Structures are given as C-alpha cells and as structure tokens.
Amino acid sequence: MVEKGCEGMMLFLLIVLVIIVLLFLLSFTKLKIKVDLSHNNESNHFKITIKALFGLISYTIDVPLLKIDTGHPSLIVKNEQKVGKSHVPISENKKRITVNDILKKIEQVKEFIDHVIHFHEIVKKFLKKISIHKFEWHTSFGLGDAAQTGIASGLLWSAKGTIVGLLSKAMNLMTMPQLSITPSFQDRFATTRLICIFSFRIGHAMVGAFRVVKYWKSVKGGQRHVRTSNSRFDEYSYGKLEAND
C-alpha cells in the first residue's frame, strides 16, 4: 500500500512538473499575426493569419465577402476558418450585421472597460510588448475632379502619417512603414491594400489577462469592490518577459 501511495504521489508530481514546464514554454512562445485588408470598387477582403512555433501551428480567418445591403441598412459578411495550410475551410458561415448589432457590441465593450480599474494602463503596457515587423498601406483613388482629388490626397497623407505615428508610439515599430497614395485626377474610383504583421509573446498576453481579472470591479451591497493584491505587481508585471524580438 505504501509503495502504491508513493507511485501515485510520484505520478502526481510528474504531471504537475510537466504542466509547469509546458506553461513556462508557452509563456515564451511568440504569436505572429498577419492582417491583410483590401478594398476596391467591386469587392472587399479581410484576412487574419495566426502562426506559432515557427509556423507549425497556423490558423486563418478569411472574410472574402463584405458588402452593404442597400435594401436593409446592414452589412453582409461571409466568414471562413482554416487550420494549417489547408485550403478547405473547417467552418463557413454568412451573417448579416445591422447598425443595432454594432451599437450593442460598442455598449458591451464600454461596460467591460468600466468594470476594469486601470484598463487603459493595462492595454498600454501590453501594446508596448507588441512588435510590428511589416506595415504596408497603399491607396489609389480618384474623385473625378482634380481639385477635390488633390485636397483628399493631402488629407489621406496626413491621416496615414498620424496613424503610423500613433502605432510607433504605442508599439515597437521594427521596420520602416511603406506608404503610398496614387491619385487619379480624371477617374472616379478607390482601392486600398493594408498588410500588417506583428508579434507578441503569449506570456505577455497571459499577464495582461491576469491583471484584468485582478482589477475586475464587482458590485456588492451597492458599493464597488476591486480585487487587489501586492501593488509591486503593477511595477514589475512584465519584467520577466522583456525579450520580444
């Protein structure tokens, strides 16, 4: 009986040790995400590819259809999900998104933010752990009028420059962004292509999620309470996972 008890304890300790090692390795695993967005007069396309372990694990969300239903004020979205390099989707669905759906989602996001103390600080610290490896944004357009096209071109350059500036301030921009705007002073059309590749370590996301749970506010007896622990956690919450190259 004693030997069986020792064997059971050893097996339990071995399982715990394996779980700890896996969690440790997982925390340093880097997720690389590619966002590919394109738009022209005839179609829109949105694709997100998530890779880990040097591409051994791959997951793709493909939205090949994105159009506005003029009969009803709504957006029709076709969604495909793929695993690995397979071109056959594991799931496919088509749904209609109305203005009310969007407003409800916005309200849910606001409620979530209101429930987390220091939410903006948590997001800010996490964004600093994200590295942008590629950022390309090319636009061609024409408004049918030379003067209006010229003014719009200047506004677009200003908008793109502002967005890149915000990204470089909030995240780690590892490469020079490639931006272009090609105006057509005679035609009337609009096309754009945006490609962004960024990465972060799963451990940073885990720490951020832990901080969200830590500062989640609850309402008890008409008063709000917040879960808090050692305040030093705020100062050193990301200190053990600084490498993000």
Coordinates of C-alpha atoms in Angstrom, one line a residue:
M1 CA 0.0 0.0 0.0
V2 CA 2.9 2.3 0.9
E3 CA 4.6 1.6 -2.5
K4 CA 1.3 2.3 -4.4
G5 CA 0.9 5.6 -2.5
C6 CA 4.4 6.6 -3.4
E7 CA 3.9 5.7 -7.0
G8 CA 0.7 7.8 -7.1
M9 CA 2.4 10.7 -5.5
M10 CA 5.3 10.5 -7.9
L11 CA 2.9 10.4 -10.9
F12 CA 1.1 13.4 -9.5
L13 CA 4.3 15.4 -9.1
L14 CA 5.4 14.4 -12.6
I15 CA 2.1 15.6 -14.1
V16 CA 2.5 18.9 -12.1
L17 CA 6.1 19.3 -13.3
V18 CA 5.1 18.7 -16.9
I19 CA 2.3 21.3 -16.7
I20 CA 4.7 23.8 -15.2
V21 CA 7.2 23.2 -17.9
L22 CA 4.6 23.5 -20.6
L23 CA 3.2 26.7 -19.2
F24 CA 6.8 28.1 -19.0
L25 CA 7.5 27.2 -22.6
L26 CA 4.0 28.5 -23.6
S27 CA 4.7 31.9 -22.0
F28 CA 7.8 32.4 -24.2
T29 CA 6.1 31.2 -27.3
K30 CA 5.6 34.0 -29.8
L31 CA 2.4 34.5 -31.8
K32 CA 2.8 36.1 -35.2
I33 CA -0.3 37.7 -36.7
K34 CA -0.8 38.9 -40.2
V35 CA -3.7 41.2 -41.1
D36 CA -4.5 41.6 -44.8
L37 CA -7.2 44.1 -45.8
S38 CA -8.1 45.0 -49.4
H39 CA -10.8 47.1 -50.9
N40 CA -11.8 48.1 -54.4
N41 CA -14.9 49.2 -56.2
E42 CA -16.1 45.6 -56.8
S43 CA -15.1 43.7 -53.6
N44 CA -13.7 43.8 -50.1
H45 CA -11.4 41.2 -48.5
F46 CA -10.3 40.8 -44.9
K47 CA -7.9 38.0 -43.7
I48 CA -6.2 37.3 -40.4
T49 CA -3.5 34.6 -40.2
I50 CA -2.2 33.5 -36.7
K51 CA 1.0 31.4 -36.5
A52 CA 3.0 30.0 -33.6
L53 CA 6.1 27.7 -33.2
F54 CA 7.7 28.9 -36.4
G55 CA 4.6 28.3 -38.5
L56 CA 4.0 24.7 -37.3
I57 CA 0.7 25.9 -35.8
S58 CA -1.4 28.1 -38.2
Y59 CA -5.0 29.4 -38.0
T60 CA -6.7 31.6 -40.6
I61 CA -9.8 33.7 -40.5
D62 CA -10.9 34.6 -44.0
V63 CA -13.7 37.1 -44.8
P64 CA -13.9 37.0 -48.6
L65 CA -17.3 38.7 -48.8
L66 CA -18.0 42.0 -47.3
K67 CA -20.8 44.1 -48.8
I68 CA -23.5 46.6 -47.9
D69 CA -27.1 45.6 -48.3
T70 CA -28.8 48.7 -49.7
G71 CA -32.3 47.3 -49.2
H72 CA -31.7 47.0 -45.5
P73 CA -29.2 49.1 -43.6
S74 CA -26.8 46.2 -42.8
L75 CA -23.5 44.6 -43.7
I76 CA -23.3 41.1 -45.1
V77 CA -20.3 39.1 -44.0
K78 CA -19.1 35.7 -45.1
N79 CA -16.6 34.1 -42.8
E80 CA -14.3 31.1 -43.4
Q81 CA -11.9 29.5 -40.9
K82 CA -9.0 27.3 -41.9
V83 CA -6.4 25.3 -39.9
G84 CA -2.8 24.9 -41.2
K85 CA -2.1 25.2 -44.9
S86 CA -5.3 23.5 -46.0
H87 CA -7.4 25.5 -48.5
V88 CA -10.6 23.7 -47.3
P89 CA -12.4 25.7 -44.6
I90 CA -13.3 23.9 -41.3
S91 CA -16.2 26.2 -40.9
E92 CA -18.1 28.6 -43.1
N93 CA -20.9 31.0 -42.2
K94 CA -22.7 34.0 -43.6
K95 CA -24.4 36.6 -41.4
R96 CA -25.9 40.0 -41.5
I97 CA -24.6 42.8 -39.2
T98 CA -27.0 45.6 -38.6
V99 CA -26.5 49.0 -37.0
N100 CA -28.1 47.8 -33.8
D101 CA -25.7 44.9 -33.6
I102 CA -22.7 47.3 -33.8
L103 CA -24.2 49.6 -31.2
K104 CA -24.8 46.6 -28.8
K105 CA -21.1 45.5 -29.3
I106 CA -19.9 49.0 -28.5
E107 CA -22.0 49.1 -25.4
Q108 CA -20.7 45.7 -24.3
V109 CA -17.1 47.0 -24.8
K110 CA -17.9 50.1 -22.7
E111 CA -19.3 48.0 -19.9
F112 CA -16.2 45.8 -19.9
I113 CA -13.9 48.8 -19.8
D114 CA -15.9 50.3 -16.9
H115 CA -15.5 47.1 -14.9
V116 CA -11.7 47.1 -15.0
I117 CA -9.7 49.6 -13.0
H118 CA -6.6 51.0 -14.8
F119 CA -7.8 49.3 -18.0
H120 CA -6.1 51.9 -20.3
E121 CA -2.8 51.4 -18.4
I122 CA -3.1 47.6 -18.8
V123 CA -3.6 47.9 -22.5
K124 CA -0.8 50.5 -22.8
K125 CA 1.7 48.1 -21.1
F126 CA 0.6 45.2 -23.3
L127 CA 0.9 47.2 -26.5
K128 CA 4.5 48.1 -25.6
K129 CA 5.2 44.4 -25.9
I130 CA 4.0 44.1 -29.5
S131 CA 6.5 44.3 -32.3
I132 CA 5.4 45.4 -35.8
H133 CA 7.5 43.6 -38.4
K134 CA 5.7 44.8 -41.5
F135 CA 3.4 47.7 -42.3
E136 CA 2.3 48.4 -45.9
W137 CA -0.6 50.7 -46.8
H138 CA -1.1 51.5 -50.5
T139 CA -4.1 53.6 -51.8
S140 CA -5.2 54.6 -55.3
F141 CA -8.2 56.8 -55.8
G142 CA -9.9 59.5 -57.9
L143 CA -12.9 61.7 -57.2
G144 CA -13.5 62.8 -60.8
D145 CA -12.3 66.3 -60.0
A146 CA -8.7 67.4 -60.0
A147 CA -9.0 70.0 -57.2
Q148 CA -11.0 67.7 -54.9
T149 CA -8.7 64.8 -55.5
G150 CA -5.7 66.9 -54.6
I151 CA -7.2 68.0 -51.4
A152 CA -8.3 64.5 -50.5
S153 CA -4.8 63.2 -51.2
G154 CA -3.3 65.7 -48.8
L155 CA -5.8 64.7 -46.1
L156 CA -5.1 61.0 -46.7
W157 CA -1.3 61.6 -46.3
S158 CA -2.0 63.4 -43.0
A159 CA -4.3 60.6 -41.8
K160 CA -1.8 57.9 -42.6
G161 CA 1.1 59.8 -41.1
T162 CA -0.9 60.2 -37.9
I163 CA -1.8 56.6 -37.7
V164 CA 1.8 55.4 -38.2
G165 CA 2.9 57.9 -35.6
L166 CA 0.4 56.5 -33.0
L167 CA 1.5 53.0 -33.8
S168 CA 5.2 53.8 -33.4
K169 CA 4.5 55.5 -30.1
A170 CA 2.2 52.7 -28.7
M171 CA 4.1 49.7 -30.1
N172 CA 7.6 48.7 -31.3
L173 CA 7.9 49.5 -34.9
M174 CA 10.7 47.2 -36.2
T175 CA 10.7 48.3 -39.8
M176 CA 10.0 51.4 -41.9
P177 CA 6.4 51.6 -42.9
Q178 CA 5.7 51.5 -46.7
L179 CA 3.0 54.1 -47.5
S180 CA 1.8 55.3 -50.9
I181 CA -1.1 57.3 -52.3
T182 CA -1.6 57.4 -56.0
P183 CA -4.2 60.0 -57.0
S184 CA -6.0 59.9 -60.4
F185 CA -7.3 63.3 -61.3
Q186 CA -9.6 62.1 -64.1
D187 CA -11.2 58.9 -62.9
R188 CA -13.6 58.1 -60.1
F189 CA -12.6 55.0 -58.1
A190 CA -11.0 53.9 -54.8
T191 CA -8.7 50.9 -54.0
T192 CA -6.6 50.3 -50.9
R193 CA -4.4 47.4 -49.5
L194 CA -3.2 47.2 -46.0
I195 CA -0.8 44.5 -44.7
C196 CA 0.4 44.4 -41.1
I197 CA 2.5 41.7 -39.5
F198 CA 3.0 41.9 -35.7
S199 CA 4.0 39.5 -32.9
F200 CA 4.0 39.2 -29.1
R201 CA 4.7 36.5 -26.6
I202 CA 1.8 34.6 -25.1
G203 CA 3.2 35.2 -21.7
H204 CA 2.6 39.0 -22.1
A205 CA -1.0 38.3 -23.0
M206 CA -1.4 36.0 -20.0
V207 CA 0.0 38.7 -17.7
G208 CA -2.4 41.2 -19.2
A209 CA -5.4 38.9 -18.8
F210 CA -4.3 38.3 -15.2
R211 CA -4.2 42.0 -14.5
V212 CA -7.7 42.4 -16.0
V213 CA -9.0 39.7 -13.6
K214 CA -7.1 41.3 -10.7
Y215 CA -8.7 44.7 -11.2
W216 CA -12.2 43.5 -12.1
K217 CA -14.7 45.5 -10.2
S218 CA -17.8 43.9 -8.7
V219 CA -20.8 45.4 -7.1
K220 CA -21.7 44.2 -3.6
G221 CA -24.1 45.9 -1.2
G222 CA -24.4 48.9 -3.5
Q223 CA -20.6 49.5 -3.4
R224 CA -17.9 48.7 -5.8
H225 CA -15.1 46.4 -4.8
V226 CA -11.9 45.6 -6.6
R227 CA -9.7 42.6 -6.3
T228 CA -6.2 43.8 -5.5
S229 CA -3.0 42.2 -4.2
N230 CA 0.6 43.3 -3.9
S231 CA 1.0 46.7 -5.6
R232 CA 4.5 45.8 -6.7
F233 CA 2.9 43.5 -9.3
D234 CA 2.0 46.7 -11.2
E235 CA 5.6 47.8 -11.3
Y236 CA 7.1 44.5 -12.4
S237 CA 4.2 42.7 -14.1
Y238 CA 6.1 42.4 -17.4
G239 CA 9.6 42.3 -16.0
K240 CA 10.3 38.6 -16.6
L241 CA 9.3 38.6 -20.2
E242 CA 11.2 41.6 -21.7
A243 CA 12.6 39.9 -24.7
N244 CA 10.3 40.4 -27.7
D245 CA 12.4 40.3 -30.8

